Coordinates of C-alpha atoms in Angstrom, one line a residue:
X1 CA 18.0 -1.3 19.5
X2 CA 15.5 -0.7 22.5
X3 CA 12.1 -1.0 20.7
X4 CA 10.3 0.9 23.6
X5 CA 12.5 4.1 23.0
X6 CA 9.5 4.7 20.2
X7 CA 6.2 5.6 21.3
X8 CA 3.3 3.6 19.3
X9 CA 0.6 4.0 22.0
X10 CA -0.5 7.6 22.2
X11 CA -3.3 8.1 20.2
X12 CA -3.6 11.4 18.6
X13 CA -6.7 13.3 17.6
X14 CA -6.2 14.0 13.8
X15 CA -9.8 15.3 13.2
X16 CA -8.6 18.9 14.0
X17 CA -5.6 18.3 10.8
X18 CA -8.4 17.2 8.6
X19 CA -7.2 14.2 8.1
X20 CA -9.1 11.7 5.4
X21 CA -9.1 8.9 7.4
X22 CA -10.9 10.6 10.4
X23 CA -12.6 13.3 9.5
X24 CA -16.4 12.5 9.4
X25 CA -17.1 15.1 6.4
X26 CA -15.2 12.8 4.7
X27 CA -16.2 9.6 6.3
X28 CA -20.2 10.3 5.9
X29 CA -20.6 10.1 2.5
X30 CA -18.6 7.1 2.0
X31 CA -19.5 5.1 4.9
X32 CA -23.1 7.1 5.3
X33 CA -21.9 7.3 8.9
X34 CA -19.0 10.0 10.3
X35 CA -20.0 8.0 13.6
X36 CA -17.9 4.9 13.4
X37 CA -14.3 3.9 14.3
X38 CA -11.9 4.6 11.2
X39 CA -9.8 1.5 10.6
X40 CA -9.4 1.7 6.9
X41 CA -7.7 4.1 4.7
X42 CA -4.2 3.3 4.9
X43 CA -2.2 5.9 6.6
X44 CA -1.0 4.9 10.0
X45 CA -2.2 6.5 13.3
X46 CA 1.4 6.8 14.6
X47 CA 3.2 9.6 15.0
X48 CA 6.4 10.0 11.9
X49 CA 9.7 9.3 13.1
X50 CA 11.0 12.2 15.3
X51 CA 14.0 12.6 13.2
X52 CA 11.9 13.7 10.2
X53 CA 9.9 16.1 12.8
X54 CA 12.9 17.4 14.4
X55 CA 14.6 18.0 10.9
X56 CA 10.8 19.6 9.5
X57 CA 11.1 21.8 12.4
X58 CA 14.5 23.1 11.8
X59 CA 13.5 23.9 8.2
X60 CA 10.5 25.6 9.5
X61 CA 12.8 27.9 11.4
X62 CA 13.8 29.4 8.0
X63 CA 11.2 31.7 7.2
X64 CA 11.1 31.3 2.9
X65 CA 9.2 28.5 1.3
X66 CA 10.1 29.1 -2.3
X67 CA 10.8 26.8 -4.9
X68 CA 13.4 24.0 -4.0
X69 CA 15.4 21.6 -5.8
X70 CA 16.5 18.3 -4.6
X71 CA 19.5 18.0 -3.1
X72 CA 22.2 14.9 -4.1
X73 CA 22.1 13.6 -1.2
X74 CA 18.0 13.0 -1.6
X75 CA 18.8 10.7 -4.7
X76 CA 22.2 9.2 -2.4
X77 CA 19.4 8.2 0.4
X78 CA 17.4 6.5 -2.1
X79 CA 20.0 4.3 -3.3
X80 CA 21.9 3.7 -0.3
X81 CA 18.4 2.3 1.1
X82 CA 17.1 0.5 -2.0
X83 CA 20.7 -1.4 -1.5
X84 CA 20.8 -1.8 2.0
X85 CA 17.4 -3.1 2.6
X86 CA 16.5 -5.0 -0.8
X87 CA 20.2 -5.6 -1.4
X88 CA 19.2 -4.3 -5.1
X89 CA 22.2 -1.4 -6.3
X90 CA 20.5 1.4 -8.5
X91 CA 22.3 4.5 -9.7
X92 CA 20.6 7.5 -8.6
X93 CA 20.7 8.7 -12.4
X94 CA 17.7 6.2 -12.4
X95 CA 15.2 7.7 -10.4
X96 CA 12.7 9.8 -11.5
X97 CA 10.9 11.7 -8.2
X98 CA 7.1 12.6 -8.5
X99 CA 4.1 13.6 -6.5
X100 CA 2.9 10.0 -5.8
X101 CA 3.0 6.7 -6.2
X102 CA -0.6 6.8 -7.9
X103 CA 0.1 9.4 -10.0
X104 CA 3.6 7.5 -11.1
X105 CA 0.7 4.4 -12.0
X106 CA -1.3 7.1 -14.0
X107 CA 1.6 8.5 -15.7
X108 CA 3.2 5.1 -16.3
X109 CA 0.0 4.3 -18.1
X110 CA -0.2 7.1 -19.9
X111 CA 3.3 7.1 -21.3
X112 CA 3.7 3.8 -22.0
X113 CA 0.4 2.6 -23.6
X114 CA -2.4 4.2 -26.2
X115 CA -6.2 4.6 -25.5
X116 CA -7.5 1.3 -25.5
X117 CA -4.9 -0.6 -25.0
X118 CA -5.1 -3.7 -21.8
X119 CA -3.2 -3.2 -18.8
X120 CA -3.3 -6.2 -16.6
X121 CA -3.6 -6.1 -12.9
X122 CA -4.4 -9.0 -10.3
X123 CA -7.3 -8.7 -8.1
X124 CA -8.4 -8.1 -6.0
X125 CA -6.4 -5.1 -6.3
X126 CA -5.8 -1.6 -4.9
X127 CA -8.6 0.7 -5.8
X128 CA -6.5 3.6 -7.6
X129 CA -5.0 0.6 -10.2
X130 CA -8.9 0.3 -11.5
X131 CA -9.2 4.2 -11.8
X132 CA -6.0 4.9 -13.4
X133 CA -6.7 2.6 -16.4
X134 CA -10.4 3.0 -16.7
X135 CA -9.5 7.1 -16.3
X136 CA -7.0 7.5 -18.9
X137 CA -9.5 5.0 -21.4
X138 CA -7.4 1.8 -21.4
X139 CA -9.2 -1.4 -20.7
X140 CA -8.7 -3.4 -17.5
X141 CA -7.7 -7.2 -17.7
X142 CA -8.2 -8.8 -14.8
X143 CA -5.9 -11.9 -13.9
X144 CA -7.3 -13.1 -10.3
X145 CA -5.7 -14.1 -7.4
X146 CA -6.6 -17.5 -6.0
X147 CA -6.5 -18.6 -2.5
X148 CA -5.1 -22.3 -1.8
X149 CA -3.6 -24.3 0.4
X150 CA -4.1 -21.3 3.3
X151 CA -2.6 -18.9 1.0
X152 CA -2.9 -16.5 -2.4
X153 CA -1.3 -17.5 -5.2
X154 CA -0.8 -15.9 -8.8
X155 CA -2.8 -17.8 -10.9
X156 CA -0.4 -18.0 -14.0
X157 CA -2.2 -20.1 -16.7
X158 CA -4.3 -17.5 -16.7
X159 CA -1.7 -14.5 -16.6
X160 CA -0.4 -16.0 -19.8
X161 CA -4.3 -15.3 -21.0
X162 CA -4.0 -12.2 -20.1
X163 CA -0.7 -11.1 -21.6
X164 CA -1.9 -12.0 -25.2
X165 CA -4.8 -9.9 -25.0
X166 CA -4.1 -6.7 -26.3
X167 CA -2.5 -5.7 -23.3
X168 CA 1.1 -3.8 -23.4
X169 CA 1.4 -3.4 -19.9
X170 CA 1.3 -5.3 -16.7
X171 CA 0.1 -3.5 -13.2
X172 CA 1.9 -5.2 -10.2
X173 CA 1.8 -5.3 -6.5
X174 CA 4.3 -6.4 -4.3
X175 CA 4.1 -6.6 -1.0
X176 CA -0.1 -7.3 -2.3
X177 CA -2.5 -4.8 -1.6
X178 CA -4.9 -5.6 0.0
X179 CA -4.3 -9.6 0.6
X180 CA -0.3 -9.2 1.8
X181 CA 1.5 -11.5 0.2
X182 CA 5.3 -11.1 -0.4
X183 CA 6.4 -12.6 -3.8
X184 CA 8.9 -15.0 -3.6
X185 CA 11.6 -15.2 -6.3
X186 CA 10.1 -17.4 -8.1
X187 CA 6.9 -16.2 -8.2
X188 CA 8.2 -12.8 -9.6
X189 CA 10.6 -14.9 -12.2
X190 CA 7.7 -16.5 -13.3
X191 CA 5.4 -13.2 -14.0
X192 CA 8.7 -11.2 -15.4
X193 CA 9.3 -14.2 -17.8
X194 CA 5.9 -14.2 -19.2
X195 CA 6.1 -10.3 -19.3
X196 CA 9.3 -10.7 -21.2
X197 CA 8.4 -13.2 -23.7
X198 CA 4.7 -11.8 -25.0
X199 CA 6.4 -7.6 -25.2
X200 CA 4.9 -6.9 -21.8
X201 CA 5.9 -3.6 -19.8
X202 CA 6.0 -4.0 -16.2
X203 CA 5.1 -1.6 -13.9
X204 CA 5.7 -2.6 -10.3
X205 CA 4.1 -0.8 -6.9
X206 CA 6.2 -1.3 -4.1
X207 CA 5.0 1.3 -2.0
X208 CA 4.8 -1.4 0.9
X209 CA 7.7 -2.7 -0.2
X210 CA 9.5 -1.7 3.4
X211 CA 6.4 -3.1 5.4
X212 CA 7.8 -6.9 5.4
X213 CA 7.4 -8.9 8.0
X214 CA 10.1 -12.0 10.1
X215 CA 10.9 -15.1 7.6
X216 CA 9.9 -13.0 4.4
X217 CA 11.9 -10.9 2.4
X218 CA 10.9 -8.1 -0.2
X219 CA 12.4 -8.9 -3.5
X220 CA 12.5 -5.8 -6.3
X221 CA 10.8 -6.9 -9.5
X222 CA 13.9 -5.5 -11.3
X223 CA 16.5 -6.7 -9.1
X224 CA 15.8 -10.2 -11.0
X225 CA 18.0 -9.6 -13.6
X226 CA 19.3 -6.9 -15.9
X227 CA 16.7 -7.9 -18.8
X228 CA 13.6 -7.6 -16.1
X229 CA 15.1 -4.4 -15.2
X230 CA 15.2 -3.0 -18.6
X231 CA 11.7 -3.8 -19.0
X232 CA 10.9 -2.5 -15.7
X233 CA 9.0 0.8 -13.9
X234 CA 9.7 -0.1 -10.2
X235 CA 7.0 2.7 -7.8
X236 CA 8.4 3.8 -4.5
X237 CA 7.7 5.9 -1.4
X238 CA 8.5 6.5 2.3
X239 CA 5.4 7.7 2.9
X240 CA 4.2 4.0 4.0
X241 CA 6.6 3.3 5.6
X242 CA 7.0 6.3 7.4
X243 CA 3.8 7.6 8.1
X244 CA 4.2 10.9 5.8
X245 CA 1.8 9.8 2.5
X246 CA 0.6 13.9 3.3
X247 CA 4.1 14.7 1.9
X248 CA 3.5 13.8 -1.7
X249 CA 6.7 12.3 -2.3
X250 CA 7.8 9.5 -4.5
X251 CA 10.2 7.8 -7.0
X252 CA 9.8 6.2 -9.8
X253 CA 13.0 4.0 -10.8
X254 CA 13.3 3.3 -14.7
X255 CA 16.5 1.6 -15.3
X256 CA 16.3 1.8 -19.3
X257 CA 17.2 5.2 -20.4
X258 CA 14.4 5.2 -23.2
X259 CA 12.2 4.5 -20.6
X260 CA 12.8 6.7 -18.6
X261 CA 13.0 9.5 -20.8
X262 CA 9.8 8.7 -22.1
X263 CA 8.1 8.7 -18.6
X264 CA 10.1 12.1 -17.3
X265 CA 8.4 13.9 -21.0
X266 CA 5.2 12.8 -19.6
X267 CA 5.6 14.1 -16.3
X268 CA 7.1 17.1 -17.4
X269 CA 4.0 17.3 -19.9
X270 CA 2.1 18.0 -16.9
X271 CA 4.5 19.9 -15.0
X272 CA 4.2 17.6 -12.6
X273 CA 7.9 17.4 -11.9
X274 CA 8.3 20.1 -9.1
X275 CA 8.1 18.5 -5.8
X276 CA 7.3 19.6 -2.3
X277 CA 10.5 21.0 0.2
X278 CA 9.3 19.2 2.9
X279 CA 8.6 16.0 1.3
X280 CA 12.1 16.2 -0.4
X281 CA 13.7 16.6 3.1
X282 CA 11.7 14.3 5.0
X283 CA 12.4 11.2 2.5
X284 CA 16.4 12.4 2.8
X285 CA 16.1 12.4 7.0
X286 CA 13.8 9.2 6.9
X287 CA 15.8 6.9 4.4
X288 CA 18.8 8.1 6.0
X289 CA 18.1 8.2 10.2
X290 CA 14.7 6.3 10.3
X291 CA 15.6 2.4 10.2
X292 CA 15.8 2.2 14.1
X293 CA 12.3 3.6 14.1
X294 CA 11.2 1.6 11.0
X295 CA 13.2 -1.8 13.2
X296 CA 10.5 -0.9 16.2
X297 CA 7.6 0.3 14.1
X298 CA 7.8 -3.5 12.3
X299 CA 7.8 -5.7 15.6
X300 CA 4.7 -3.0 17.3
X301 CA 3.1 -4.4 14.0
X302 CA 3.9 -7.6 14.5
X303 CA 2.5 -7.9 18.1
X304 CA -0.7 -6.3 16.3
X305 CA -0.9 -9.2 14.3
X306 CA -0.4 -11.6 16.9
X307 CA -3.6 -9.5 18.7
X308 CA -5.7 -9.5 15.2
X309 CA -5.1 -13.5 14.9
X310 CA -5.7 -14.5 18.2
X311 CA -8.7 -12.4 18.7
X312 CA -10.6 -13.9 15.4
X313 CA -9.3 -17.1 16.4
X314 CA -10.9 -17.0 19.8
X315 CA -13.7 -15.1 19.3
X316 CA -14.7 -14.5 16.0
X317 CA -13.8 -17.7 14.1
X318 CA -16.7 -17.6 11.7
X319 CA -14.3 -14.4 10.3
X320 CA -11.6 -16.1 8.2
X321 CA -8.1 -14.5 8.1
X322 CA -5.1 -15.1 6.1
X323 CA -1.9 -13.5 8.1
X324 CA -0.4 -11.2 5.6
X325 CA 3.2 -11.3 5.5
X326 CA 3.7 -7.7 4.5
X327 CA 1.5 -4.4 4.8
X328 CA -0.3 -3.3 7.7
X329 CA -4.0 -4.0 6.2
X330 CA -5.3 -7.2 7.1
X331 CA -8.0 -9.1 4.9
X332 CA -11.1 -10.4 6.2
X333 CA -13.4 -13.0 4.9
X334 CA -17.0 -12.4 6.1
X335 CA -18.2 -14.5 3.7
X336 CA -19.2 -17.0 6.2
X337 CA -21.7 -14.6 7.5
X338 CA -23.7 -14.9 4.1
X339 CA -24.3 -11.2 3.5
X340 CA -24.6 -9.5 0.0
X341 CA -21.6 -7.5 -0.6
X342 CA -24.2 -4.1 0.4
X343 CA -25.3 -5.4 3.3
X344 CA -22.5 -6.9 5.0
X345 CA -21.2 -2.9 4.2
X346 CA -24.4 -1.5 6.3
X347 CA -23.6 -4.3 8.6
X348 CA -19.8 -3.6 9.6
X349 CA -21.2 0.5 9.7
X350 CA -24.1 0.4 11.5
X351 CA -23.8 -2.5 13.7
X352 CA -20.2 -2.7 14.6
X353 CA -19.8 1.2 13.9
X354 CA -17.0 0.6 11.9
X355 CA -15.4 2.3 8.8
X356 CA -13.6 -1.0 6.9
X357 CA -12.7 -0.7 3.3
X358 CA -15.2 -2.8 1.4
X359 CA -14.0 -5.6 -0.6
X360 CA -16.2 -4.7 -3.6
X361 CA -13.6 -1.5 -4.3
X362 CA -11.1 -3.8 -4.7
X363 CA -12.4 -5.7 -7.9
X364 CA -13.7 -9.1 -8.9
X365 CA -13.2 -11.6 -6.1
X366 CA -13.1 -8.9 -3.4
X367 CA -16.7 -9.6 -2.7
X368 CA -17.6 -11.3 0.7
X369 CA -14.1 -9.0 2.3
X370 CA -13.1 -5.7 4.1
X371 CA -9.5 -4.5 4.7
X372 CA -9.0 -3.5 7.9
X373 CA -5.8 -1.0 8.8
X374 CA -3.8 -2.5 11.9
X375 CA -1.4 0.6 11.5
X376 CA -2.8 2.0 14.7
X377 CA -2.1 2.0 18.4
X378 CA -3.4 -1.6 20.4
X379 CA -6.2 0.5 22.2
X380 CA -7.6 1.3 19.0
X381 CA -7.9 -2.0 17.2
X382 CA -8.9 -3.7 20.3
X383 CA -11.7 -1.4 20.6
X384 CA -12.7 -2.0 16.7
X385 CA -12.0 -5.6 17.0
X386 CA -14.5 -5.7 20.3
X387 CA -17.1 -4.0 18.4
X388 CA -16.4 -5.9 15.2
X389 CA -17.3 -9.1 17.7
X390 CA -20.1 -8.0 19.3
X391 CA -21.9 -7.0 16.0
X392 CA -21.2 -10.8 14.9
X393 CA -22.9 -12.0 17.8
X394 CA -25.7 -10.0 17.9
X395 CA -26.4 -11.1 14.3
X396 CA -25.4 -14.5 14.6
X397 CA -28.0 -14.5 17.8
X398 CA -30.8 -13.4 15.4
X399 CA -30.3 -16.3 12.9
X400 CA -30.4 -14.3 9.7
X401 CA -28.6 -13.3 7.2
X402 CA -29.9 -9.3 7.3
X403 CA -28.6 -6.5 9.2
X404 CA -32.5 -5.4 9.0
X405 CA -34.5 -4.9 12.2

């Protein structure tokens, strides 16, 4: 596979499509600025794989956008990919398709637990996982991450804490948002055997799950064994991994047929079940003809990475960094700098003009970190990683703490 027959350097102007992650109606009253470089939200900046255009395109040549059904082969891609790339076999009677992987969280929780009930998640965490629980009136449990030994690790003394308070349900991430780890085995074995033992549900976001990078391998929660699996809610999408989240488009794979009957009443409760025709045909075109791209896409991140950790290494090494071995969000320790979690926000806006996502969103122990996006042509980060180093330098040069004048 030639690599370079994929282009990963233009940079498109997405302003004019509205997008979130660019648009400065959107950016101002988040970041207070619509002035700075957007390097957060995480969509990518790269154009979708032209096999999905090309096949959009060809379906846009057919003038009627009624309702649609899903074809068979859109629940044959599913399984043919969960199986080739995870090497985890799922019958396509298993999956349940709905608008997102977010709303599959919200729905999960709503099905499967009562108002004010615990849900578990380990934080610092993506933002939506707080919302969905605190949203739909079930209490949050919070079972934190720890960094050690260069790493983060599952702390899972306190897991087992967790798991006898109240809680029916256990929130997971894997590949992590927002600090990219990749479970090993024996890190999930461990979480699905103290899930199994206490009564725990588990429901498991692997949105990122095809975002992995050389010498680690993503591992299904409920490819551990067939009693994880019947206690198992596994969340998927292409639109990571593809670049098409705007496609509302996901799966939910419940093994157990209780299960899943009780999540498909709930998200037929809401009629919620429909789907969108050209998110059904671009997962069936991207699963099915977009692993060349998604081969290419993976090493053009890679190289990113290698730019990201020599960069901070040479010249912003008061910035600590932990290279994540899956996602394409990278998380930053600024806690060196000693800035309050508000002002280290107003710093990375107003003096290095960029739009990071702040680490406060992403729950207790997210304070002191922003997660930048490196899902973006080279030009780009370079240019945000230059500014990022010239703000440190200019406050480092003033010998505070304060991004005051």
């Amino acid at each position: 596979m030639n690599r370079h027959i994929y282009d990963f350097d233009t940079i498109y102007d997405r302003v004019p499509t509205y997008a979130k992650k660019w648009h400065p109606s959107y950016l101002e009253p988040i970041f207070g600025s619509g002035d700075v470089l957007p390097l957060w939200i995480a969509d990518m900046d790269f154009a979708a794989p032209p096999e999905v255009v090309a096949a959009l395109r060809e379906r846009m040549a057919h003038p009627v956008f009624g309702y649609t059904m899903r074809s068979p082969a859109f629940f044959e891609s599913v399984a043919t990919w969960t199986e080739r790339r995870y090497r985890w076999k799922i019958h396509p009677d298993w999956i349940v398709p709905c608008p997102g992987v977010v709303p599959g969280i919200a729905l999960a929780i709503r099905a499967f637990t009562l108002p004010g009930e615990g849900v578990v998640i380990q934080s610092p965490v993506y933002p939506p996982f707080f919302e969905s629980i605190n949203k739909n009136s079930r209490v949050t449990t919070v079972n934190r991450l720890v960094e050690k030994n260069g790493t983060w690790e599952m702390d899972l003394d306190d897991l087992e804490r967790c798991l006898g308070e109240n809680t029916s349900l256990l929130l997971s991430c894997s590949p992590h948002n927002p600090v990219g780890r990749v479970w090993k085995r024996a890190e999930l074995e461990a979480v699905a055997e103290r899930a199994l033992r206490s009564g725990t549900l588990l429901v498991s976001d692997e949105i990122h799950a095809d975002i992995v990078f050389r010498g680690h391998a993503h591992i299904p929660l409920a490819s551990l064994a067939p009693e994880v699996a019947a206690r198992t809610v596994t969340l998927l999408a292409p639109s990571k991994t593809f670049n098409i989240a705007g496609l509302q488009t996901s799966l939910a794979i419940i093994p157990d047929p209780d299960l899943r009957r009780t999540f498909r009443n709930e998200l037929e409760s809401l009629h919620l079940e429909g789907g969108n025709l050209f998110g059904m045909l671009a997962l069936e075109i991207a699963y099915g003809q977009g692993e060349p791209w998604l081969e290419a896409l993976l090493a053009y991140l890679e190289d990113n990475l290698d730019l990201l950790g020599n960069f901070l290494r040479d010249r912003l090494p008061s910035v600590g960094y932990i290279r994540p071995e899956g996602t394409y969000v990278a998380w930053l320790d600024f806690r060196s700098l000693g800035l309050a979690p508000e002002e280290l926000q107003r710093f990375l806006v107003h003096e290095a003009r960029l739009a990071l996502n702040a680490g406060t969103s992403f729950g207790p122990g997210g304070e002191g970190f922003a997660r930048l996006n490196f899902g973006c042509p080279r030009t780009l980060l370079s240019e945000g990683l230059t500014r990022l180093a010239d703000a440190v330098s200019r406050l480092e040069g003033r010998g505070c703490c304060s991004t005051e004048a």
